[in-house]
GROMACS .gro file of C-alpha atoms in nm:
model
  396
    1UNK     CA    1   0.000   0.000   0.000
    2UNK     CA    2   0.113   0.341  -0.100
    3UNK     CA    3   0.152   0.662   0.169
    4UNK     CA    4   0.053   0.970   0.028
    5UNK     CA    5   0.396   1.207   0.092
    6UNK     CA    6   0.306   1.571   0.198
    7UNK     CA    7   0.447   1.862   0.054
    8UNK     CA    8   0.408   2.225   0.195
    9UNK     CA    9   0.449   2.406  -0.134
   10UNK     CA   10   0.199   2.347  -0.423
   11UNK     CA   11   0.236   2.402  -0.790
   12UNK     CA   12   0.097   2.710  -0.973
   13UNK     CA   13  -0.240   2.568  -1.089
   14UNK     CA   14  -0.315   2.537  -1.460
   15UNK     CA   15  -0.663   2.559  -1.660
   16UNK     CA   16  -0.867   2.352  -1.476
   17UNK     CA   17  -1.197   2.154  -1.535
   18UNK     CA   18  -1.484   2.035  -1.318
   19UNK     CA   19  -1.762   1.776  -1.451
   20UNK     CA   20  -2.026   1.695  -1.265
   21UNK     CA   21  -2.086   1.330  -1.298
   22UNK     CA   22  -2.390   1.335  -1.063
   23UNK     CA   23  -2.561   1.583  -0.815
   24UNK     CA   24  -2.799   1.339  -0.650
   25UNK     CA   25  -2.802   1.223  -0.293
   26UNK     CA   26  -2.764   0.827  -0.229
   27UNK     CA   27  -3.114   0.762  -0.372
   28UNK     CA   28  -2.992   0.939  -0.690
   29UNK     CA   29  -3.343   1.092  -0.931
   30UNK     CA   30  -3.617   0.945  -1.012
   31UNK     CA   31  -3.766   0.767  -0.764
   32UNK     CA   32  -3.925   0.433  -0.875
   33UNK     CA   33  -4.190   0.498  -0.603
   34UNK     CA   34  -4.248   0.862  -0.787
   35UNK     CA   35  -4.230   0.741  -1.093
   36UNK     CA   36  -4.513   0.409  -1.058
   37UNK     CA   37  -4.780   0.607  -0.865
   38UNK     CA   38  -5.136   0.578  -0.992
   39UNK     CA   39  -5.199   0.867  -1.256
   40UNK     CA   40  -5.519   0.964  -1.037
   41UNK     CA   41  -5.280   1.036  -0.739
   42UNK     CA   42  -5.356   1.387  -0.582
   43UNK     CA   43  -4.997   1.457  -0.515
   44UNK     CA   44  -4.776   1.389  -0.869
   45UNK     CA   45  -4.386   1.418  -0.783
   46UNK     CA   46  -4.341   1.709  -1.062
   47UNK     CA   47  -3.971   1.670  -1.037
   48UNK     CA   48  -3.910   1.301  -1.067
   49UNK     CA   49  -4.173   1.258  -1.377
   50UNK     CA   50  -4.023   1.545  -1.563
   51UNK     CA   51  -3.725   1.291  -1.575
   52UNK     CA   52  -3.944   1.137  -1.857
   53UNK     CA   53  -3.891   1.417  -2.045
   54UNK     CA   54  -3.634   1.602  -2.257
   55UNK     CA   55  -3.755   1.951  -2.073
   56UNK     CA   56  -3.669   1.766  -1.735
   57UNK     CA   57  -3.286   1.659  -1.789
   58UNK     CA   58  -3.149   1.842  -1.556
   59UNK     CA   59  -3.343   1.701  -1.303
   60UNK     CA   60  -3.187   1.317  -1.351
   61UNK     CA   61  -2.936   1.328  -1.065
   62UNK     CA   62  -2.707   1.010  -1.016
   63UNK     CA   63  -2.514   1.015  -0.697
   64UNK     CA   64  -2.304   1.285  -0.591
   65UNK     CA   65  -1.984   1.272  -0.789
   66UNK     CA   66  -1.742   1.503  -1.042
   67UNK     CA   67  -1.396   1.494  -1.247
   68UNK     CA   68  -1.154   1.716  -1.223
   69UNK     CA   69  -0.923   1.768  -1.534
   70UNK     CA   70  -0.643   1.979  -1.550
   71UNK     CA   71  -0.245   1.943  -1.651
   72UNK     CA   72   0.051   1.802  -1.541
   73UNK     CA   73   0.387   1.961  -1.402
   74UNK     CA   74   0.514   1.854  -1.783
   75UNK     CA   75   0.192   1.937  -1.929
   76UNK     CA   76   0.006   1.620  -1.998
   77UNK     CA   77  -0.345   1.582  -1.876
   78UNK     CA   78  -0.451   1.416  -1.561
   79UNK     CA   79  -0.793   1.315  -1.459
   80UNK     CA   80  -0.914   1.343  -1.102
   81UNK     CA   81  -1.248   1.165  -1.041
   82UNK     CA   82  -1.406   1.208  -0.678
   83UNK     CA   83  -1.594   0.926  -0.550
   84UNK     CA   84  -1.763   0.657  -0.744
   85UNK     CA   85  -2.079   0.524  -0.611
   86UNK     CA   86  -2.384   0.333  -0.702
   87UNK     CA   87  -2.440   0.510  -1.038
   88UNK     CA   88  -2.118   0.533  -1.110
   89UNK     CA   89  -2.097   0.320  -1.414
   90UNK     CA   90  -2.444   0.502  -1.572
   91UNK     CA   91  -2.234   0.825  -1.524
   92UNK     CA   92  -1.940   0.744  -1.659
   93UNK     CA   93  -2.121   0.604  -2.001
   94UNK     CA   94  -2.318   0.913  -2.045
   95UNK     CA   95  -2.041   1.174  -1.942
   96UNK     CA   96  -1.658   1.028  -2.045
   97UNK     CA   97  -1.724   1.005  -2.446
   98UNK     CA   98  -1.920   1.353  -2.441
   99UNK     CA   99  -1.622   1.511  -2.264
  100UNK     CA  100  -1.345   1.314  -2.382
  101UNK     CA  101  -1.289   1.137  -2.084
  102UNK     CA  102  -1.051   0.790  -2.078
  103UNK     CA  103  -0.760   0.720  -1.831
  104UNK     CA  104  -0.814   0.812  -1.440
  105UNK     CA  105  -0.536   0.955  -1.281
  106UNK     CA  106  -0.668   0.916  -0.942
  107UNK     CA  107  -0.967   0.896  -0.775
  108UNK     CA  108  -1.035   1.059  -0.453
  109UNK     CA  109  -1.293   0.881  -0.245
  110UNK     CA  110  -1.513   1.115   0.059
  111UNK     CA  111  -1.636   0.838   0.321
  112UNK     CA  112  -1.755   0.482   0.270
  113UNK     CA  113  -2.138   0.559   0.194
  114UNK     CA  114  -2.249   0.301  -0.057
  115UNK     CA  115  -2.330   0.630  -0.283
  116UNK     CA  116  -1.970   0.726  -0.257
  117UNK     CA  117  -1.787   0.423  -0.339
  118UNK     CA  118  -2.004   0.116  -0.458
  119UNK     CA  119  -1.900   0.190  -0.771
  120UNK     CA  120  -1.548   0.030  -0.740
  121UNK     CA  121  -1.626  -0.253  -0.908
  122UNK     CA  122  -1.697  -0.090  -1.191
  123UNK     CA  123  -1.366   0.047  -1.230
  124UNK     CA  124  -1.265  -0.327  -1.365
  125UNK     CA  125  -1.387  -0.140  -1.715
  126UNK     CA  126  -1.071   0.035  -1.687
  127UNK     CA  127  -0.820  -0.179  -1.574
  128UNK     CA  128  -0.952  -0.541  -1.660
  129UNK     CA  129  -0.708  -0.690  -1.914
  130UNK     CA  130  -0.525  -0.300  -1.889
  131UNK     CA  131  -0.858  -0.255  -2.148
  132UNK     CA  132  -0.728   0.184  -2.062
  133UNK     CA  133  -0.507   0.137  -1.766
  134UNK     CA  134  -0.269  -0.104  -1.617
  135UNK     CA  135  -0.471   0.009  -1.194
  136UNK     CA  136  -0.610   0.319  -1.069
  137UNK     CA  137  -0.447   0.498  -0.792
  138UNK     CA  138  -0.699   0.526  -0.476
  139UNK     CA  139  -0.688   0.809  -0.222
  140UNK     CA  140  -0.870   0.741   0.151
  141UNK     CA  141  -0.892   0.806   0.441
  142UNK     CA  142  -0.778   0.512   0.686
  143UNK     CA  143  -1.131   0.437   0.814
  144UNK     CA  144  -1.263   0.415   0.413
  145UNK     CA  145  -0.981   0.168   0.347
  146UNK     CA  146  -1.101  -0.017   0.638
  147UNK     CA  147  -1.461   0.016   0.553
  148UNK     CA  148  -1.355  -0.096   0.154
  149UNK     CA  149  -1.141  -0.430   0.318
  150UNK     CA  150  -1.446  -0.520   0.493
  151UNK     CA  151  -1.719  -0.449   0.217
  152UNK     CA  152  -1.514  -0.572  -0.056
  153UNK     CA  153  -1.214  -0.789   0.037
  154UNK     CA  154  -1.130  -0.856  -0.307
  155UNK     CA  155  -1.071  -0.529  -0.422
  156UNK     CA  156  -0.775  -0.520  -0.135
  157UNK     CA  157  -0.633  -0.863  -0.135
  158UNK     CA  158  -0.711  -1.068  -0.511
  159UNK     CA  159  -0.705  -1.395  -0.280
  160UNK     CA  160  -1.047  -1.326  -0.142
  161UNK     CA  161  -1.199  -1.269  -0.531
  162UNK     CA  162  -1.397  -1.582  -0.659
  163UNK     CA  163  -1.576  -1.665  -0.945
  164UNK     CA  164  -1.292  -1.597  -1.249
  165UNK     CA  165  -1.154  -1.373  -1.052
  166UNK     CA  166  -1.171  -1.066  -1.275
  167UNK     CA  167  -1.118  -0.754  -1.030
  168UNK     CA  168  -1.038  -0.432  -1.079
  169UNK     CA  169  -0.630  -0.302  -1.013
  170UNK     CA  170  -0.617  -0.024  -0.771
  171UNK     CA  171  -0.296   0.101  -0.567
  172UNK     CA  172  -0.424   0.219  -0.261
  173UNK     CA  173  -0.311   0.518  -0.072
  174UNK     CA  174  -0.424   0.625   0.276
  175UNK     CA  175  -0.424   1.029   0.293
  176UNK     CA  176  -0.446   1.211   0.624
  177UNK     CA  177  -0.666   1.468   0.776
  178UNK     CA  178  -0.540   1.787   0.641
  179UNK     CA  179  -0.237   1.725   0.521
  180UNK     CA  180  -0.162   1.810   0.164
  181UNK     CA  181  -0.088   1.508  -0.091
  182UNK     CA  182   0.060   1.532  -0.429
  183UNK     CA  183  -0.143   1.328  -0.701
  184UNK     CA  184   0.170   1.070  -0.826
  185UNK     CA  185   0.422   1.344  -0.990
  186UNK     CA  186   0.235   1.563  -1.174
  187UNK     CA  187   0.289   1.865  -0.957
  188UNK     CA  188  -0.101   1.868  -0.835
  189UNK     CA  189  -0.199   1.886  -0.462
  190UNK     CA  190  -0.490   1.810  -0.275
  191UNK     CA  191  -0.574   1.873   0.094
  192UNK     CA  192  -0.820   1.617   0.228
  193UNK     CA  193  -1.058   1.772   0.567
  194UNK     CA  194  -1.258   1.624   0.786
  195UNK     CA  195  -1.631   1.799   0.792
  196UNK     CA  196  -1.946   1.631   0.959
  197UNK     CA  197  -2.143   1.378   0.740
  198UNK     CA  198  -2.447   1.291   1.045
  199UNK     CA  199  -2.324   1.129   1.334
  200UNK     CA  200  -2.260   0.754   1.416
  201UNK     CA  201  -2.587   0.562   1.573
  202UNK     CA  202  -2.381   0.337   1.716
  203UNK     CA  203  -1.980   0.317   1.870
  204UNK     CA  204  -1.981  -0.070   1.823
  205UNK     CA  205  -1.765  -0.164   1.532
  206UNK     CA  206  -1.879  -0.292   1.237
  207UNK     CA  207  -1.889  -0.674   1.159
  208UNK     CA  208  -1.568  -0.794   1.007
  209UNK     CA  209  -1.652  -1.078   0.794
  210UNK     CA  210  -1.263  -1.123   0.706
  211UNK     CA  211  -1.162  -1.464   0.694
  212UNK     CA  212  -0.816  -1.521   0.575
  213UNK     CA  213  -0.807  -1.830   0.325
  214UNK     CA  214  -0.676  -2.043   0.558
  215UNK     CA  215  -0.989  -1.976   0.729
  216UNK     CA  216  -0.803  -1.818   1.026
  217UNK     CA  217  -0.970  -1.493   1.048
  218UNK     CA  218  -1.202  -1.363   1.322
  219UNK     CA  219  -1.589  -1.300   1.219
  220UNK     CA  220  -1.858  -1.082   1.463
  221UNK     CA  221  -2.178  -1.252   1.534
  222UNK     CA  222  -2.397  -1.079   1.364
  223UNK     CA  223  -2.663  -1.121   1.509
  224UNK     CA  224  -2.551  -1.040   1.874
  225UNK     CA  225  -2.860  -0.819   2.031
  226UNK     CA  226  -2.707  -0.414   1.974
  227UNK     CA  227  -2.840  -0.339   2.299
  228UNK     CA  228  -2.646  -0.611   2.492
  229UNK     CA  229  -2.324  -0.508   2.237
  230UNK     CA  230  -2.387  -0.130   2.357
  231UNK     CA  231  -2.370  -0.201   2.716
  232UNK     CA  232  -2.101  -0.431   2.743
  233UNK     CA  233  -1.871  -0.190   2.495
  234UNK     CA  234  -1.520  -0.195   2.595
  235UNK     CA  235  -1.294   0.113   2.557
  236UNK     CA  236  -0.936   0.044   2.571
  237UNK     CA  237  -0.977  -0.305   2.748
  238UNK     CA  238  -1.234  -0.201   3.016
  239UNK     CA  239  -1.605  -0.246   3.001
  240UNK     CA  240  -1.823   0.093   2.995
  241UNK     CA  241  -2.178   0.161   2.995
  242UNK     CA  242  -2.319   0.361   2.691
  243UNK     CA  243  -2.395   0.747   2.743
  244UNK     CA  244  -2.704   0.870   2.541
  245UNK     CA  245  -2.568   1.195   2.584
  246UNK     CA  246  -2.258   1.159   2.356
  247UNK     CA  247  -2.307   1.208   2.011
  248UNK     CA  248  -2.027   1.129   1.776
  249UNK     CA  249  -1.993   1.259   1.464
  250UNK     CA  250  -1.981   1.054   1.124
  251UNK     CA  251  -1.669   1.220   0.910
  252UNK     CA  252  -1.643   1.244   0.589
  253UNK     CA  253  -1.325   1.407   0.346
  254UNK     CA  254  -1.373   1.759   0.168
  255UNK     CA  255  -1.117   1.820  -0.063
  256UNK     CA  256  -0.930   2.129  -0.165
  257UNK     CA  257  -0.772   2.068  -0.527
  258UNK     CA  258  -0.515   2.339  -0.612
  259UNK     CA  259  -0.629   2.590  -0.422
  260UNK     CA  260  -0.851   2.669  -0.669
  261UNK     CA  261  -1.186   2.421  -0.562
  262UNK     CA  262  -1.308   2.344  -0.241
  263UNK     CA  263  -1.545   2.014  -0.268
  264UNK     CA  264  -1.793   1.973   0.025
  265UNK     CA  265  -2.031   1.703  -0.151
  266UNK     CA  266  -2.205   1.524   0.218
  267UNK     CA  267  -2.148   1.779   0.529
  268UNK     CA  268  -2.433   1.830   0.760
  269UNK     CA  269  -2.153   2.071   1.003
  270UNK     CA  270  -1.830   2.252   0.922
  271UNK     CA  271  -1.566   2.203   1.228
  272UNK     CA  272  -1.371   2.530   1.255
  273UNK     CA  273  -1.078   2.351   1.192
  274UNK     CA  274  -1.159   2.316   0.874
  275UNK     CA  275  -1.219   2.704   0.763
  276UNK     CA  276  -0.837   2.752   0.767
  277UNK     CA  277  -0.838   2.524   0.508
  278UNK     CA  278  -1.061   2.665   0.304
  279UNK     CA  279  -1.029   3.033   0.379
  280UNK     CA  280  -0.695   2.985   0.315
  281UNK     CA  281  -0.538   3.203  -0.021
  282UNK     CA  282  -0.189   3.060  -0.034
  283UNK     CA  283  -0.133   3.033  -0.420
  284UNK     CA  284  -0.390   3.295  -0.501
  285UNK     CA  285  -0.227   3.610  -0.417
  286UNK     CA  286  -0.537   3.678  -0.194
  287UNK     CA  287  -0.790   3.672  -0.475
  288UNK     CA  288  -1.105   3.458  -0.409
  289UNK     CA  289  -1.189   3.105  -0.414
  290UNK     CA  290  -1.348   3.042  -0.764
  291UNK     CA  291  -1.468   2.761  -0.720
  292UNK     CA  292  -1.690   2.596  -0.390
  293UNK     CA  293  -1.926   2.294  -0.491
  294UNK     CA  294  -2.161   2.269  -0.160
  295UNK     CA  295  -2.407   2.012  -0.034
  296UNK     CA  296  -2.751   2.087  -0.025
  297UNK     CA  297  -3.031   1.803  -0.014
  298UNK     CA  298  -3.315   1.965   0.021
  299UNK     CA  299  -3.517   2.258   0.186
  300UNK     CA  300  -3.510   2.133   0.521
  301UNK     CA  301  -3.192   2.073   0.669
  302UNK     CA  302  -3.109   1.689   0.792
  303UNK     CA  303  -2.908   1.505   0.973
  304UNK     CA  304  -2.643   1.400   0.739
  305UNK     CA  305  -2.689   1.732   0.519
  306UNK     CA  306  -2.738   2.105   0.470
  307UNK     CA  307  -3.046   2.232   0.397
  308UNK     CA  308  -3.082   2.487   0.176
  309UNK     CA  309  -3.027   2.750   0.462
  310UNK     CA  310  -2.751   2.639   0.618
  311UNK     CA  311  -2.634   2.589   0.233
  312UNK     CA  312  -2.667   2.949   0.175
  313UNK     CA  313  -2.498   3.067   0.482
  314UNK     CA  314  -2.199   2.828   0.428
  315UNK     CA  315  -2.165   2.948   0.090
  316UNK     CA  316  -2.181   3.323   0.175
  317UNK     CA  317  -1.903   3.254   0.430
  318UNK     CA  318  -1.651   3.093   0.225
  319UNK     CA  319  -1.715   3.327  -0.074
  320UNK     CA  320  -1.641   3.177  -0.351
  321UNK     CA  321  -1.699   3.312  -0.724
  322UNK     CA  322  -1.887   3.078  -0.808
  323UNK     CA  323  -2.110   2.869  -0.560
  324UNK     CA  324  -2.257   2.524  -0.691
  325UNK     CA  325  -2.507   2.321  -0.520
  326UNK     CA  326  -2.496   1.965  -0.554
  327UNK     CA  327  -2.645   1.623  -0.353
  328UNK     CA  328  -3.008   1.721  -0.439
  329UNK     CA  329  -3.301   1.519  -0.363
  330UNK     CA  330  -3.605   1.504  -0.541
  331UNK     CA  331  -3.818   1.772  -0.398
  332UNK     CA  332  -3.716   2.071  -0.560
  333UNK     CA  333  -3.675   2.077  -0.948
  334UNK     CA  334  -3.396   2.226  -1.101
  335UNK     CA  335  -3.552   2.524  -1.218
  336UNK     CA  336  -3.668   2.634  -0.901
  337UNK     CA  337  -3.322   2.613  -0.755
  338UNK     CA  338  -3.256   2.823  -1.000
  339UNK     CA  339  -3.515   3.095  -0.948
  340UNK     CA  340  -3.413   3.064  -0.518
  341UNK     CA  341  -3.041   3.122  -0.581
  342UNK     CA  342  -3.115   3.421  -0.889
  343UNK     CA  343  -3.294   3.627  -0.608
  344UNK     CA  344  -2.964   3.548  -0.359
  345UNK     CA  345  -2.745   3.685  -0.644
  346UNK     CA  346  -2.943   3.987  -0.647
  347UNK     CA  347  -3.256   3.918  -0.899
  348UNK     CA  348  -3.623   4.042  -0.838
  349UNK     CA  349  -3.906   3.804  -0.906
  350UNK     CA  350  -4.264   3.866  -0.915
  351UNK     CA  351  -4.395   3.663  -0.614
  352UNK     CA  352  -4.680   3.562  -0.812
  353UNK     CA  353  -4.530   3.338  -1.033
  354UNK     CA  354  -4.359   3.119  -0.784
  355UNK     CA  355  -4.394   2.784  -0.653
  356UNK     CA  356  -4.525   2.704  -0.333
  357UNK     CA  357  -4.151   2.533  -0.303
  358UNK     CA  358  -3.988   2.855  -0.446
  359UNK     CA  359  -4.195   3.085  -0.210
  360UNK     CA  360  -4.072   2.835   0.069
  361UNK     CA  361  -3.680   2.805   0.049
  362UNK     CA  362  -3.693   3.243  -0.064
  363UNK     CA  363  -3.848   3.264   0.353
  364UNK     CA  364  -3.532   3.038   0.464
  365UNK     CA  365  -3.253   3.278   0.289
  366UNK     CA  366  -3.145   3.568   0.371
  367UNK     CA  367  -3.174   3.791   0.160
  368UNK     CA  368  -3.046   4.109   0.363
  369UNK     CA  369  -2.699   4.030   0.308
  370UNK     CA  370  -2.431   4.117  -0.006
  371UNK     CA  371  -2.548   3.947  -0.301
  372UNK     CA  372  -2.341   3.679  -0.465
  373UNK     CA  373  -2.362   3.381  -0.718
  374UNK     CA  374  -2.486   3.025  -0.625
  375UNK     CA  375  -2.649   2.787  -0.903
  376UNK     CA  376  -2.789   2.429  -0.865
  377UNK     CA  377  -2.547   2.239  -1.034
  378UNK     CA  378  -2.689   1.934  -1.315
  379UNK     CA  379  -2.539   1.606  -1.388
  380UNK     CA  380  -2.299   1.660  -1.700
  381UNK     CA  381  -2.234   2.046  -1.665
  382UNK     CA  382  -1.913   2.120  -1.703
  383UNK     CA  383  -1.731   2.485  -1.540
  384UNK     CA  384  -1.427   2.562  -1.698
  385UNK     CA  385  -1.147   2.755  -1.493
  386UNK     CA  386  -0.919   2.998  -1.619
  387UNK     CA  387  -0.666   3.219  -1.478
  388UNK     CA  388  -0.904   3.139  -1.169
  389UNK     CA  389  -1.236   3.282  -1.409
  390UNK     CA  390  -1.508   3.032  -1.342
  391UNK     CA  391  -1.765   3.022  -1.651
  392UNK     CA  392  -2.044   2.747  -1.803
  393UNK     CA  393  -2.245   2.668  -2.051
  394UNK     CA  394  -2.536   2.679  -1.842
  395UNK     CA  395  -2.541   2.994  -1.674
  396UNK     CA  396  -2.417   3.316  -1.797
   0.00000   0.00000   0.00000
């Protein structure tokens, strides 16, 4: 296994890309449930059957995900992907031969969700047979690499695969908690931070179903009572009681590419800790950010994700040039994310023509405060950075 090595000075940045590859939370849009209601029902999800449509593209939304492309130290290209979850495979089929995507660099994984990286397997399209690549260097955290031994043995170890045995090639490489990494040598850095993703329900540890194949691993019952496996939890050797009280949080990686993109795709809290790193203009000659993609699932704020007002209030604090909201679920369409976030850039709208949903999320901003830009991202948009200028196709 590969250690990430640190290094305190990065690299000018060159033109960068971001794709989105999907701006859906872990149940991704449509629903099936939305989608098979009786036509007679009273209450129509307007977002999810506008799916069925070419009007209602923008609202498809796979799970959370983007690329980052951008050059190397010598000047060849290198492709960043971050996270690859459940859809990542429908993603990549729709969104790599539009934008000329192939090889992958690296991919940068956030936390151990399903949505965020049960699409490993998948990644066998890439290296099976060195079909585009010979493996894919991995970037975790030491709990995901855990979490990814347990889950999927054989993408760690090739004597736990079965079957013909065909399994993707990755070199893994465990990053830590805010301390810059270089991606391989091409001159580009990436700081990995821990911000809240929910908390944990439970401190017992997960079950290990690792069994060696000499059959001499350990296993956890599992189906020992959690109550009984909460009371009797041992800390360091000695047997505690559990205390409601405590509530830990459930961390997940945001990542800060260059010094030109902070990434916060599942955060339901920013530490303070972590606004150093992002507040931070080392590289930038003090100029802005230009580029924050931000969480946002829905109005309502929950307890693994911002709503749409803490959304707005994290975005106005790290002040970026250009704000992009991502994770969506299916409540909102994309237009009236759009019509919300014009009025926080400044626009007027005539309340008449809103949505009951639009009038909704304007009474959770606030609009008192400067004006600045924020836009619901789409899957496949692309934002092109240069000289630290963020523009779309999208948006003007």
């Amino acid at each position: 296994m590969a250690i990430a090595i640190p290094s305190p000075s990065p690299s000018p940045s060159a033109p960068m890309e971001f794709i989105f590859l999907g701006t859906g939370t872990s149940s991704s849009v449509p629903h099936v449930d939305c989608l098979t209601r009786p036509r007679d029902d009273p209450n129509p999800c307007r977002t999810c059957l506008s799916t069925l449509t070419p009007e209602g593209k923008k609202n498809i939304r796979r799970n959370t995900s983007g690329v980052v492309r951008t050059k190397a130290k010598d000047g060849s290209d290198v492709t960043i992907v971050i996270d690859a979850g459940k859809t990542f495979q429908a993603a990549a089929v729709e969104w790599f031969p539009q934008y000329g995507l192939r090889k992958i660099d690296a991919l940068l994984i956030t936390h151990p969700h399903a949505d965020a990286m049960n699409g490993l397997d998948d990644l066998r399209g890439w290296t099976l047979g060195g079909s585009i690549q010979s493996y894919i260097d991995v970037y975790v955290s030491d709990h995901t690499f855990k979490e990814v031994q347990r889950s999927f043995p054989y993408l760690v170890s090739k004597e736990y695969a079965s079957g013909g045995g065909d399994v993707p090639e990755f070199v893994w490489h465990i990053i830590e908690d805010k301390v810059p990494f270089e991606i391989n040598d091409t001159g580009i850095f990436v700081t990995g931070f821990s911000v809240h993703h929910g908390r944990i329900f439970s401190p017992v540890p997960s079950p290990a179903f690792m069994f060696t194949p000499e059959g001499t691993g350990t296993t956890t019952t599992p189906s020992e009572p959690l109550e009984q496996a909460l009371d009797l939890l041992s800390v360091n050797g000695s047997a505690q009681k559990k205390n409601d009280d405590i509530i830990h949080p459930y961390l997940c990686f945001g990542f800060k590419i260059q010094d030109e993109i902070v990434y916060l795709s599942d955060v339901s809290h920013i530490p303070e800790d972590a606004w150093a790193i992002i507040h931070n203009k080392k590289g930038r000659e003090g100029r802005p950010l230009p580029l924050c993609i931000l969480d946002c699932l829905h109005l309502s704020p929950h307890t693994s994700h911002f709503g749409l007002h803490e959304s707005i209030t994290a975005a106005r604090q790290i002040s970026a040039t250009r704000t992009y909201l991502t994770g969506f679920s299916h409540k909102l369409s994309h237009d009236e994310y759009v019509k919300i976030t014009e009025v926080v850039g400044g626009a007027t709208v005539d309340e008449s023509s809103l949505t009951d949903m639009e009038k909704q999320g304007l009474e959770l901003i606030e609009t008192g405060g400067e004006a600045f830009w924020v836009r619901p991202a789409h899957d496949g948009l692309r934002v092109i950075l240069d000289e630290g200028v963020p523009r779309d196709d999208t948006y003007t």
